[in-house]
Each structure stands twice: as C-alpha cells, then as structure tokens.
C-alpha cells in the first residue's frame, strides 16, 4: 500500500517592497534604517518561512514529537495556515501558500512507490505477467498482490505456490 510521508512544512509568501510598510532592518539589513529614507522599491519576491518545531513549546523547552501522534501533518498544516493568515494581513504581502515535501513509500518494503505506466503494463519486458495493468506497483510481491486482490486480478504465479 502506498504510504505518504510529509515533511518540511513551510509558508511561502510573495512580498512587494513598498515605501513605509517594510524597513531594511525587517529584511535583516540592520543598521541602515537611519541612513535610508524609509523607502524600499523593487520587484516582488518570495520568501520561505519554516514554522517552529511542534515539539518546541517555547522558552527553550522541548518535548518529544510523538505527543502529537498521527496528527503531526495536520498540526503542522494548521500552524502554517495560521502563519499564512497572519502574513496576509500585511499590505506588502501579495500572496502566499503552504507547502510541504511529499514522499510515497511502500508499506511492505519501504521502497519509493512506483507504478507501471500503461505502456509498461503492456510490455512483456517490463510487466510482471499478462495480468499486469496500469497503476500496478513495481516494488515487491506483497504490494503487487495487494493491488491485484483489491481489483480481483489473478495474483502473481509465484505467490503462495501451493494451489
Ligand atoms: Zn513494496
């Protein structure tokens, strides 16, 4: 079965530098605000913000990430959505979105999840047998037979063997 792992949650916002709404020091260029006239100009640019770790409860205290159990993704998504809503209150934020990295792995063998294309399923050099169809996983026998069982497709000839 395909399992999806999400990681590296982040908020990406598109910022338009505008006079009086954003200062150089707010962009990390400290010590310049006095010499500047307060105006920033330029093209819109994107910045990526990474949320605080869920286990970080503030004031330097950390707890194990496991306390959020299976809802880690939902918790990170919620935290990012909250950050995004806050960013959007600022006039110089043009747009924004929540992103994460997704990786799909097989629940049986833990390899990266890959499936046959229609061409590969029809090709004797890449399919498992004449019963292979588009979408059939390629990583291991357990995943292939699980896929076939769900679709009432005859299992691999090597499976079980005792029939
Ligand atoms: Zn597998």
mmCIF file of C-alpha atoms and ligand atoms in Angstrom:
data_model
loop_
_atom_site.group_PDB
_atom_site.id
_atom_site.type_symbol
_atom_site.label_atom_id
_atom_site.label_comp_id
_atom_site.label_asym_id
_atom_site.label_seq_id
_atom_site.Cartn_x
_atom_site.Cartn_y
_atom_site.Cartn_z
ATOM 1 C CA UNK A 1 0.000 0.000 0.000
ATOM 2 C CA UNK A 2 1.229 3.452 -0.799
ATOM 3 C CA UNK A 3 2.087 5.461 2.288
ATOM 4 C CA UNK A 4 2.604 9.181 2.039
ATOM 5 C CA UNK A 5 5.123 10.962 4.221
ATOM 6 C CA UNK A 6 5.065 14.716 4.502
ATOM 7 C CA UNK A 7 7.917 16.789 5.811
ATOM 8 C CA UNK A 8 9.478 20.228 5.672
ATOM 9 C CA UNK A 9 6.268 22.167 6.122
ATOM 10 C CA UNK A 10 6.699 25.804 5.166
ATOM 11 C CA UNK A 11 4.918 29.013 4.275
ATOM 12 C CA UNK A 12 5.911 30.774 1.074
ATOM 13 C CA UNK A 13 4.854 34.402 0.729
ATOM 14 C CA UNK A 14 5.265 36.813 -2.128
ATOM 15 C CA UNK A 15 6.401 40.184 -0.837
ATOM 16 C CA UNK A 16 6.192 43.502 -2.633
ATOM 17 C CA UNK A 17 8.690 46.011 -1.224
ATOM 18 C CA UNK A 18 6.807 49.222 -0.609
ATOM 19 C CA UNK A 19 7.529 52.550 0.985
ATOM 20 C CA UNK A 20 6.924 52.858 4.712
ATOM 21 C CA UNK A 21 5.467 49.399 5.129
ATOM 22 C CA UNK A 22 8.670 47.438 5.315
ATOM 23 C CA UNK A 23 12.055 48.558 6.548
ATOM 24 C CA UNK A 24 15.510 47.345 5.644
ATOM 25 C CA UNK A 25 16.068 46.103 9.176
ATOM 26 C CA UNK A 26 12.995 43.915 8.856
ATOM 27 C CA UNK A 27 14.743 42.166 5.985
ATOM 28 C CA UNK A 28 17.806 41.526 8.091
ATOM 29 C CA UNK A 29 19.809 44.571 6.886
ATOM 30 C CA UNK A 30 20.335 46.134 10.263
ATOM 31 C CA UNK A 31 21.966 49.476 10.932
ATOM 32 C CA UNK A 32 20.775 51.014 7.682
ATOM 33 C CA UNK A 33 17.358 52.334 8.551
ATOM 34 C CA UNK A 34 18.741 55.665 9.794
ATOM 35 C CA UNK A 35 20.573 56.342 6.548
ATOM 36 C CA UNK A 36 17.703 55.283 4.327
ATOM 37 C CA UNK A 37 14.715 57.482 3.694
ATOM 38 C CA UNK A 38 12.328 54.695 4.573
ATOM 39 C CA UNK A 39 11.522 53.710 1.036
ATOM 40 C CA UNK A 40 12.133 50.332 -0.450
ATOM 41 C CA UNK A 41 11.442 49.603 -4.072
ATOM 42 C CA UNK A 42 11.879 46.559 -6.251
ATOM 43 C CA UNK A 43 10.136 43.642 -7.823
ATOM 44 C CA UNK A 44 8.010 41.266 -5.807
ATOM 45 C CA UNK A 45 9.983 38.368 -4.380
ATOM 46 C CA UNK A 46 9.232 35.181 -2.497
ATOM 47 C CA UNK A 47 10.370 34.272 0.969
ATOM 48 C CA UNK A 48 10.012 30.928 2.700
ATOM 49 C CA UNK A 49 9.220 30.685 6.402
ATOM 50 C CA UNK A 50 9.662 27.477 8.357
ATOM 51 C CA UNK A 51 7.358 27.017 11.356
ATOM 52 C CA UNK A 52 8.650 26.345 14.833
ATOM 53 C CA UNK A 53 9.046 22.665 15.583
ATOM 54 C CA UNK A 54 5.874 21.151 17.052
ATOM 55 C CA UNK A 55 7.881 19.803 19.968
ATOM 56 C CA UNK A 56 9.145 23.304 20.795
ATOM 57 C CA UNK A 57 6.770 24.587 23.453
ATOM 58 C CA UNK A 58 8.656 27.839 23.906
ATOM 59 C CA UNK A 59 11.090 29.302 26.437
ATOM 60 C CA UNK A 60 13.709 26.789 25.377
ATOM 61 C CA UNK A 61 11.633 23.764 26.333
ATOM 62 C CA UNK A 62 11.319 20.810 24.014
ATOM 63 C CA UNK A 63 9.084 17.761 24.178
ATOM 64 C CA UNK A 64 9.175 14.589 22.117
ATOM 65 C CA UNK A 65 7.493 14.983 18.756
ATOM 66 C CA UNK A 66 5.467 11.840 19.355
ATOM 67 C CA UNK A 67 2.936 13.502 21.606
ATOM 68 C CA UNK A 68 1.075 14.660 18.523
ATOM 69 C CA UNK A 69 0.834 11.084 17.288
ATOM 70 C CA UNK A 70 -0.569 10.614 13.830
ATOM 71 C CA UNK A 71 -1.813 14.158 13.569
ATOM 72 C CA UNK A 72 1.636 15.643 13.063
ATOM 73 C CA UNK A 73 0.841 16.583 9.466
ATOM 74 C CA UNK A 74 -2.475 18.168 10.429
ATOM 75 C CA UNK A 75 -0.804 20.060 13.257
ATOM 76 C CA UNK A 76 1.951 21.403 11.015
ATOM 77 C CA UNK A 77 -0.553 22.301 8.319
ATOM 78 C CA UNK A 78 -2.689 24.163 10.863
ATOM 79 C CA UNK A 79 0.346 26.027 12.209
ATOM 80 C CA UNK A 80 1.359 27.018 8.665
ATOM 81 C CA UNK A 81 -2.177 28.129 7.793
ATOM 82 C CA UNK A 82 -2.203 30.319 10.894
ATOM 83 C CA UNK A 83 1.131 31.847 9.902
ATOM 84 C CA UNK A 84 -0.151 32.416 6.379
ATOM 85 C CA UNK A 85 -3.285 34.169 7.637
ATOM 86 C CA UNK A 86 -1.064 36.454 9.709
ATOM 87 C CA UNK A 87 1.210 37.220 6.743
ATOM 88 C CA UNK A 88 -1.808 38.033 4.606
ATOM 89 C CA UNK A 89 -2.818 40.801 6.992
ATOM 90 C CA UNK A 90 0.224 42.752 5.796
ATOM 91 C CA UNK A 91 -0.336 45.016 2.820
ATOM 92 C CA UNK A 92 3.060 44.233 1.338
ATOM 93 C CA UNK A 93 2.292 40.509 1.143
ATOM 94 C CA UNK A 94 0.803 39.885 -2.263
ATOM 95 C CA UNK A 95 0.074 36.180 -1.975
ATOM 96 C CA UNK A 96 1.089 33.109 -0.066
ATOM 97 C CA UNK A 97 0.769 29.375 0.175
ATOM 98 C CA UNK A 98 1.538 26.427 2.440
ATOM 99 C CA UNK A 99 3.920 23.815 1.057
ATOM 100 C CA UNK A 100 5.496 20.559 2.175
ATOM 101 C CA UNK A 101 7.620 17.800 0.705
ATOM 102 C CA UNK A 102 5.760 14.592 -0.065
ATOM 103 C CA UNK A 103 7.307 11.193 -0.402
ATOM 104 C CA UNK A 104 5.447 7.999 -1.251
ATOM 105 C CA UNK A 105 6.752 4.702 0.045
ATOM 106 C CA UNK A 106 5.560 1.106 0.060
ATOM 107 C CA UNK A 107 4.134 -0.028 3.400
ATOM 108 C CA UNK A 108 5.591 -3.518 2.841
ATOM 109 C CA UNK A 109 9.156 -2.953 1.635
ATOM 110 C CA UNK A 110 9.639 0.773 2.325
ATOM 111 C CA UNK A 111 10.961 1.436 -1.188
ATOM 112 C CA UNK A 112 9.895 4.555 -3.059
ATOM 113 C CA UNK A 113 6.455 3.938 -4.547
ATOM 114 C CA UNK A 114 6.462 3.469 -8.317
ATOM 115 C CA UNK A 115 3.780 2.039 -10.569
ATOM 116 C CA UNK A 116 3.579 0.719 -14.113
ATOM 117 C CA UNK A 117 2.515 3.055 -16.883
ATOM 118 C CA UNK A 118 0.020 1.761 -19.439
ATOM 119 C CA UNK A 119 2.895 1.126 -21.861
ATOM 120 C CA UNK A 120 4.956 -0.728 -19.261
ATOM 121 C CA UNK A 121 1.974 -2.876 -18.268
ATOM 122 C CA UNK A 122 1.528 -3.904 -21.911
ATOM 123 C CA UNK A 123 5.243 -4.510 -22.470
ATOM 124 C CA UNK A 124 6.482 -8.035 -21.837
ATOM 125 C CA UNK A 125 9.923 -6.756 -20.805
ATOM 126 C CA UNK A 126 8.599 -4.545 -18.002
ATOM 127 C CA UNK A 127 5.366 -6.138 -16.778
ATOM 128 C CA UNK A 128 5.130 -8.988 -14.272
ATOM 129 C CA UNK A 129 2.832 -11.129 -16.390
ATOM 130 C CA UNK A 130 -0.168 -10.881 -18.708
ATOM 131 C CA UNK A 131 -2.331 -9.687 -15.801
ATOM 132 C CA UNK A 132 -0.304 -6.546 -15.129
ATOM 133 C CA UNK A 133 -2.264 -3.333 -15.600
ATOM 134 C CA UNK A 134 -1.501 0.348 -15.429
ATOM 135 C CA UNK A 135 -1.013 1.506 -11.849
ATOM 136 C CA UNK A 136 0.350 -1.784 -10.556
ATOM 137 C CA UNK A 137 3.182 -1.213 -8.084
ATOM 138 C CA UNK A 138 6.639 -2.445 -9.027
ATOM 139 C CA UNK A 139 8.493 -2.649 -5.715
ATOM 140 C CA UNK A 140 7.591 -6.009 -4.192
ATOM 141 C CA UNK A 141 5.353 -9.067 -4.450
ATOM 142 C CA UNK A 142 3.302 -8.120 -1.383
ATOM 143 C CA UNK A 143 2.389 -4.744 -2.864
ATOM 144 C CA UNK A 144 1.582 -6.227 -6.281
ATOM 145 C CA UNK A 145 -0.683 -8.901 -4.834
ATOM 146 C CA UNK A 146 -2.374 -6.410 -2.538
ATOM 147 C CA UNK A 147 -3.102 -4.240 -5.567
ATOM 148 C CA UNK A 148 -4.397 -7.257 -7.506
ATOM 149 C CA UNK A 149 -6.558 -8.549 -4.667
ATOM 150 C CA UNK A 150 -8.339 -5.190 -4.480
ATOM 151 C CA UNK A 151 -9.150 -5.445 -8.183
ATOM 152 C CA UNK A 152 -9.860 -9.184 -8.425
ATOM 153 C CA UNK A 153 -6.849 -9.690 -10.700
ATOM 154 C CA UNK A 154 -5.129 -13.125 -10.569
ATOM 155 C CA UNK A 155 -2.154 -12.982 -8.195
ATOM 156 C CA UNK A 156 1.453 -13.470 -9.220
ATOM 157 C CA UNK A 157 2.175 -17.102 -10.102
ATOM 158 C CA UNK A 158 4.977 -17.180 -7.512
ATOM 159 C CA UNK A 159 2.672 -16.194 -4.676
ATOM 160 C CA UNK A 160 1.904 -18.940 -2.183
ATOM 161 C CA UNK A 161 2.594 -21.619 -4.774
ATOM 162 C CA UNK A 162 0.519 -24.350 -3.138
ATOM 163 C CA UNK A 163 -2.508 -24.035 -5.420
HETATM 164 ZN ZN1 LIG B 1 6.915 -2.820 -1.801
#
